[in-house]
Coordinates of C-alpha atoms and ligand atoms in Angstrom, one line a residue:
X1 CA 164.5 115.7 64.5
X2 CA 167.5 118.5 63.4
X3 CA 167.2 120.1 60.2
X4 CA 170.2 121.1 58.5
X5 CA 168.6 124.4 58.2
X6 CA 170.2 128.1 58.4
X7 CA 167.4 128.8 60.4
X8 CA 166.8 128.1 64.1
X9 CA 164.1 125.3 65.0
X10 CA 161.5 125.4 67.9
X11 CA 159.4 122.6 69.2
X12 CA 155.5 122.5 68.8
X13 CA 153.0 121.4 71.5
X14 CA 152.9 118.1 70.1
X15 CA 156.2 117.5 69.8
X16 CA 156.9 118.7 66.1
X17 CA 160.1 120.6 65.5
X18 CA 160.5 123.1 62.5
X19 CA 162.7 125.9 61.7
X20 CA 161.6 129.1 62.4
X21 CA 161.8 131.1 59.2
X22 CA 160.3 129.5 55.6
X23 CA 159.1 129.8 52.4
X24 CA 156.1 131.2 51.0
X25 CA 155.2 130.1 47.7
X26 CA 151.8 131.9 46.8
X27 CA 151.1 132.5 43.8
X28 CA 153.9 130.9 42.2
X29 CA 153.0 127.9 39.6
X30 CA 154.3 125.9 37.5
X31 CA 158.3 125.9 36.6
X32 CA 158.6 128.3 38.4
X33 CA 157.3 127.6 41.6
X34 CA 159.7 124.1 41.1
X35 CA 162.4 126.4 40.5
X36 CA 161.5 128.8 44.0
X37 CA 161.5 125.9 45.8
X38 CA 164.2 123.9 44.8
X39 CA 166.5 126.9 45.0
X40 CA 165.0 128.1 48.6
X41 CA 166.0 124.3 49.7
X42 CA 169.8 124.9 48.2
X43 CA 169.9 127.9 49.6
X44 CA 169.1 126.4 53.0
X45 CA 165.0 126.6 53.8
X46 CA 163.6 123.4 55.8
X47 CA 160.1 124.8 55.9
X48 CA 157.8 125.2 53.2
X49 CA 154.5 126.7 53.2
X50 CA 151.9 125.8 50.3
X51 CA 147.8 125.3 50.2
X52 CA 145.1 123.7 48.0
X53 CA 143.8 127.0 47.1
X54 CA 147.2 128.2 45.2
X55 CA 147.2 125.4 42.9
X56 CA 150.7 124.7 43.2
X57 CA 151.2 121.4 45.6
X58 CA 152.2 119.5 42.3
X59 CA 155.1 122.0 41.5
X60 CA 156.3 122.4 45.5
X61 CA 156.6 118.8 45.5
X62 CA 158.2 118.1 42.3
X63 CA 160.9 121.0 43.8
X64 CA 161.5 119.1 46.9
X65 CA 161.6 115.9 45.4
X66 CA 164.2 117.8 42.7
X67 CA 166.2 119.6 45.6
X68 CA 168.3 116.6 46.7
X69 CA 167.8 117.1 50.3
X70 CA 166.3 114.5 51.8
X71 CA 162.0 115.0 52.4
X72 CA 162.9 114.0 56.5
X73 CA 164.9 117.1 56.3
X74 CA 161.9 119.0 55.1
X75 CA 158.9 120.1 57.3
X76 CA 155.6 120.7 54.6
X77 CA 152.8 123.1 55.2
X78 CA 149.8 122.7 53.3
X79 CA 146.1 123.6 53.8
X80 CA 142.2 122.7 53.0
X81 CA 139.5 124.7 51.4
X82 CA 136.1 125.0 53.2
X83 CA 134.3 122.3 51.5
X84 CA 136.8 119.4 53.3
X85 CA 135.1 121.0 56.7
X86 CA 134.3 117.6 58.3
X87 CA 135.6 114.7 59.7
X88 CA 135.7 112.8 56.6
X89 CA 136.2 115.5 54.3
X90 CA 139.7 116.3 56.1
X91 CA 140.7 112.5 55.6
X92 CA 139.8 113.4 51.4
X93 CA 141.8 116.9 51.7
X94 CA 145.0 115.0 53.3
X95 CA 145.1 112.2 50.7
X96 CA 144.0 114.4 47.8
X97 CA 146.9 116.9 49.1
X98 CA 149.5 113.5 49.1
X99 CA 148.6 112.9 45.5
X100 CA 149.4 116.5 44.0
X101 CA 152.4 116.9 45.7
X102 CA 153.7 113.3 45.1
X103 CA 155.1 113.0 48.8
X104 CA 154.6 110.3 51.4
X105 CA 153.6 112.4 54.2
X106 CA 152.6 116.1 55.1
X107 CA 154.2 117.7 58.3
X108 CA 151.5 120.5 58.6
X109 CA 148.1 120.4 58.0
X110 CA 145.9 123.4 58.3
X111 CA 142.4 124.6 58.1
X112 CA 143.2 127.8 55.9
X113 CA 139.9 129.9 56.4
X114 CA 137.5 129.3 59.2
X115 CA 134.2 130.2 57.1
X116 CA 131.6 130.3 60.4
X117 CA 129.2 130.9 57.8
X118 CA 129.3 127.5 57.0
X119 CA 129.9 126.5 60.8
X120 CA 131.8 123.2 60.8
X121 CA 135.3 124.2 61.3
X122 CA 135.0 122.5 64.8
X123 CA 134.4 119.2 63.1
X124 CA 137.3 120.3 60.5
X125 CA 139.9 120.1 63.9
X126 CA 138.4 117.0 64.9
X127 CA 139.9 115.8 61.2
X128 CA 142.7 117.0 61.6
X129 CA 143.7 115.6 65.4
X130 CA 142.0 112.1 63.8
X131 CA 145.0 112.2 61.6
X132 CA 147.7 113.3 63.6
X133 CA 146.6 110.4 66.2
X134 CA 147.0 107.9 63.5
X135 CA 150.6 109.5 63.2
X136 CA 150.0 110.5 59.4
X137 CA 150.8 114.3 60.7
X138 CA 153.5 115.5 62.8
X139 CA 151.2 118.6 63.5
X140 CA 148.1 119.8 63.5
X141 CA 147.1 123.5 63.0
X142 CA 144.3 126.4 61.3
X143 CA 145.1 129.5 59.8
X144 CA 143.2 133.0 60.0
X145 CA 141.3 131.7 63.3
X146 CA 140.6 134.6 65.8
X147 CA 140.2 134.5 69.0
X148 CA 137.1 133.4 69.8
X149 CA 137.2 130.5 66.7
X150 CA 140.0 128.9 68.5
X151 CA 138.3 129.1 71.8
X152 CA 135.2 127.4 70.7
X153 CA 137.3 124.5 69.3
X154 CA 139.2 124.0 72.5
X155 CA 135.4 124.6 74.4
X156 CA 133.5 122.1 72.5
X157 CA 136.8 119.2 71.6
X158 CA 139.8 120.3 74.1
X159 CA 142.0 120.0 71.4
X160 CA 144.6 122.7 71.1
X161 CA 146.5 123.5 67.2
X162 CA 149.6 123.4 67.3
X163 CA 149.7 126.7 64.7
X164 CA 147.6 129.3 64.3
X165 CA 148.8 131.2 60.9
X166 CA 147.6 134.8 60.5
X167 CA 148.4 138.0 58.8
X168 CA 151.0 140.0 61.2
X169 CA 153.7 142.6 60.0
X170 CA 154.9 145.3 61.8
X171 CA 152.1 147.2 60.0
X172 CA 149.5 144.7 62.1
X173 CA 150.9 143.3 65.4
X174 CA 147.7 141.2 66.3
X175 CA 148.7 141.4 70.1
X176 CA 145.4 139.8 71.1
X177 CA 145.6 137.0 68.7
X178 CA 149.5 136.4 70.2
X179 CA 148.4 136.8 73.7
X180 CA 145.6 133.8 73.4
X181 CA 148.1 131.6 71.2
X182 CA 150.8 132.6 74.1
X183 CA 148.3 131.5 77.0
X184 CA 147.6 127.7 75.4
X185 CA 150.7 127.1 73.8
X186 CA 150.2 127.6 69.9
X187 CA 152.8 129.5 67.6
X188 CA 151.7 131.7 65.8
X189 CA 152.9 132.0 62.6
X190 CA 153.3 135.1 60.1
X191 CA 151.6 135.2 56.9
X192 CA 152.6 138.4 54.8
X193 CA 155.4 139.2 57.3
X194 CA 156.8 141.8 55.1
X195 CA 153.9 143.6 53.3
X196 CA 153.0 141.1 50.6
X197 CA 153.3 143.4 46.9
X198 CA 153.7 146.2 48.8
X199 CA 156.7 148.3 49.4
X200 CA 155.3 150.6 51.9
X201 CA 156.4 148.8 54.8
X202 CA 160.0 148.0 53.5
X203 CA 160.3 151.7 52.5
X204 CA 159.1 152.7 56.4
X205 CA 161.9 155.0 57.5
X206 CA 161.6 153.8 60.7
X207 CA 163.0 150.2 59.7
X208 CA 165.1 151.4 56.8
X209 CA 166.8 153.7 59.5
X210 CA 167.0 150.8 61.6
X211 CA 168.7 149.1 58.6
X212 CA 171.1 151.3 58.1
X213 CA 172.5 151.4 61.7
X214 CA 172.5 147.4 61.5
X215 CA 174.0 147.5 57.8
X216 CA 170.9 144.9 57.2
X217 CA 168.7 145.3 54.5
X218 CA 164.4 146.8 55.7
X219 CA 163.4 143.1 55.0
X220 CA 165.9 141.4 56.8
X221 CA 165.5 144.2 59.7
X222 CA 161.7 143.2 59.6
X223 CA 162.1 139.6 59.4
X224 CA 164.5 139.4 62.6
X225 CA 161.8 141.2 64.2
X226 CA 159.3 138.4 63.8
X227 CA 161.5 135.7 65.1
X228 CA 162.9 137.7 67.9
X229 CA 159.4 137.9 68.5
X230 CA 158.9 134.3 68.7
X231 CA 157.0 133.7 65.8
X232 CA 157.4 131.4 62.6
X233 CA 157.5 133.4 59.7
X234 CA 157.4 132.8 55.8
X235 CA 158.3 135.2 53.5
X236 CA 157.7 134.7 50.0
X237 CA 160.5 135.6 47.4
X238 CA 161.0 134.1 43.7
X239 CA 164.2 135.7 43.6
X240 CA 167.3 133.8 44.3
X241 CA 169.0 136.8 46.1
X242 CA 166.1 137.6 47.7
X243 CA 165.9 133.9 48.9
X244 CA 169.3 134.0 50.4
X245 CA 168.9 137.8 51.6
X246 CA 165.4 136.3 53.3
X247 CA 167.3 133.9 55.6
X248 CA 170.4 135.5 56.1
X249 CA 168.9 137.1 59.6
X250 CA 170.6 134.9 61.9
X251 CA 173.8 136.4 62.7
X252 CA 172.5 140.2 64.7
X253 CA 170.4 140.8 66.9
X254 CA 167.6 143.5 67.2
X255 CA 167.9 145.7 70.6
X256 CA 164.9 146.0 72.9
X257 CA 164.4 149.5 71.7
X258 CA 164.4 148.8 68.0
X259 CA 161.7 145.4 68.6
X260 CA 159.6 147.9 70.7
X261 CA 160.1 151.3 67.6
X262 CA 159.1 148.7 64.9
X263 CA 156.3 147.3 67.1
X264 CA 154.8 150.8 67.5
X265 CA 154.2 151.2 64.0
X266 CA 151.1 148.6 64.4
X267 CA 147.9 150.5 62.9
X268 CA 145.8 147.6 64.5
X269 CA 143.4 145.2 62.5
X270 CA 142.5 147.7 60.0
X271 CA 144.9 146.0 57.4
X272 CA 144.0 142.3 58.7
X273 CA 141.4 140.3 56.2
X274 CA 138.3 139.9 57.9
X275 CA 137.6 136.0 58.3
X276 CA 134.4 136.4 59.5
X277 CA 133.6 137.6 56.2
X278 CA 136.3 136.3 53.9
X279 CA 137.4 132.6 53.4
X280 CA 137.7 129.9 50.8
Ligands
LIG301 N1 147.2 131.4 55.4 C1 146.8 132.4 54.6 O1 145.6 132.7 54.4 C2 147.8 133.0 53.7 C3 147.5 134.2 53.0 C4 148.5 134.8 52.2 C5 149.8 134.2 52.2 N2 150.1 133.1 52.9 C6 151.4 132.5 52.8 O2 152.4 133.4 53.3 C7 153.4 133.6 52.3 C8 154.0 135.0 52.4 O3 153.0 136.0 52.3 P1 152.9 136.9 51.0 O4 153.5 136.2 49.8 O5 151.5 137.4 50.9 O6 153.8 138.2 51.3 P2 155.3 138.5 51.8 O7 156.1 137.3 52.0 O8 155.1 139.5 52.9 O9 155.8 139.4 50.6 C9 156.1 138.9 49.3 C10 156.5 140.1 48.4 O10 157.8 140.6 48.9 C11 158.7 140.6 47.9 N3 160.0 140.4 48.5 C12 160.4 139.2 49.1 N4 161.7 139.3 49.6 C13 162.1 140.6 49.4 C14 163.2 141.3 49.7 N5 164.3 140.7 50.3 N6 163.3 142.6 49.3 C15 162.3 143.2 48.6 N7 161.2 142.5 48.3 C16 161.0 141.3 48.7 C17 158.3 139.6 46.9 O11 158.7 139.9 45.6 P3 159.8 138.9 44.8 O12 159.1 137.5 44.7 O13 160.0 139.6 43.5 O14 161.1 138.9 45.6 C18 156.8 139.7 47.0 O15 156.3 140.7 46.2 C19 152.7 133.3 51.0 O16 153.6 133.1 49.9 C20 151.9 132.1 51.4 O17 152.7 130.9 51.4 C21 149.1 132.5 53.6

């Protein structure tokens, strides 16, 4: 499928295509998230990236049903909670998801914490490829899985995510996490690409001296980044200038030197959310 999308599209291992760049809609609710979304659409987004857990499927639906782009056009992220970790409780999550957002279909389904206190996130995969086989997803992925949570569910089911989406800005690089997704095929995608609430990152003077020479603005420098990179990213704006500004990154490129300069400023996991110990 092509989406009429400003951004660029890659294919997924199981033969999903979605654009590259999207929007993030946490913690918008209500008329406003229908607004965000609606206008993120106009303005040209084909992915959109929402969850159980922000309370807002009903809203990001009602703005894609309310955009007047077609839903094929549209590729839809959304996510499960930790008590949907089984088999059965995935199939509940999925249709549960369907009815708050008022769509046919998701694109994207993801386990968004792993939670190995509770130890069934293996059996929460298994849900998920049930589904996919049975063609009611185009994709299948988890979210905040390290490592060595991934490996286990390829160890104990062989079945690979197409996404794994984790918390990685130029602030937190996560090179082991994109060398294991690199080595089996799954894209990882940015959550928090350009340092949620705060401004510390966009105020870097590394990337706003980047910005200057590229007459870009620090987010759009830091965005480009990410998807010369290779990953999927989706930042979150409720602004409609921001919105544009957000996927307006396109049209430059980044040199080698700059990718590697803004790469360096990595301070490792220390910023990263723990999912061994958090999840929801
Ligand atoms: N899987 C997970 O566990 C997980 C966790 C967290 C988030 N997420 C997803 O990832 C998305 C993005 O992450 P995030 O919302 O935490 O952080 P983010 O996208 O890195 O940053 C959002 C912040 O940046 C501001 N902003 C956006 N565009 C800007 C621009 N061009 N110039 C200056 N400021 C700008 C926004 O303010 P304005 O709105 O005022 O523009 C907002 O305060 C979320 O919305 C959610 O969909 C997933």
């Amino acid at each position: 499928m092509t989406y009429a999308s400003e951004a660029p599209t890659r294919k997924l291992l199981h033969g999903a295509v979605l654009p590259v760049l999207g929007l993030g809609t946490w913690p918008l609710r209500g008329e406003e998230s229908v607004r965000q979304v609606r206008t993120a659409i106009q303005a040209g987004y084909r992915l959109i990236d929402t969850a159980e857990n922000y309370g807002n499927e009903d809203s990001v639906g009602r703005g894609i049903r309310e955009s007047g782009i077609d839903r094929a056009e549209i590729f839809l992220t959304t996510k499960f909670n930790r008590k949907w970790h089984s088999v059965s409780g995935v199939r509940e999550a999925y249709t549960a998801s369907l009815d708050r957002l008022g769509l046919d279909y998701i694109d994207l389904l993801l386990v968004h914490w792993p939670n190995p206190d509770q130890d069934r996130y293996v059996d929460a995969v298994r849900g998920l490829e049930e589904l996919r086989q049975e063609g009611r997803l185009r994709a299948i992925g988890t979210s905040n899985f390290k490592p060595a949570h991934l490996q286990r569910v390829l160890d104990e089911t062989g079945i690979v995510p197409d996404v794994n989406q984790i918390q990685l800005s130029p602030y937190s690089t996560r090179a082991d996490s994109r060398a294991f997704h690199d080595e089996h095929g799954i894209a990882t995608e940015s959550w928090s690409p350009i340092g949620a609430s705060s401004t510390e990152l966009r105020q870097d003077p590394v990337i706003t001296a980047i910005a200057e020479h590229y007459d870009m603005t620090p987010t759009q420098i830091v965005l480009r980044w990410h998807t010369q990179l290779g990953l999927i990213t989706i930042p979150k704006s409720a602004d409609p200038g921001r919105i544009a500004e957000n996927i307006s990154i396109f049209g430059f490129e980044l040199s080698k030197d700059d990718l590697a300069a803004i790469s360096a400023l990595d301070r490792g996991e220390s910023e990263v959310t723990d999912s061994d110990v958090f999840g929801h």
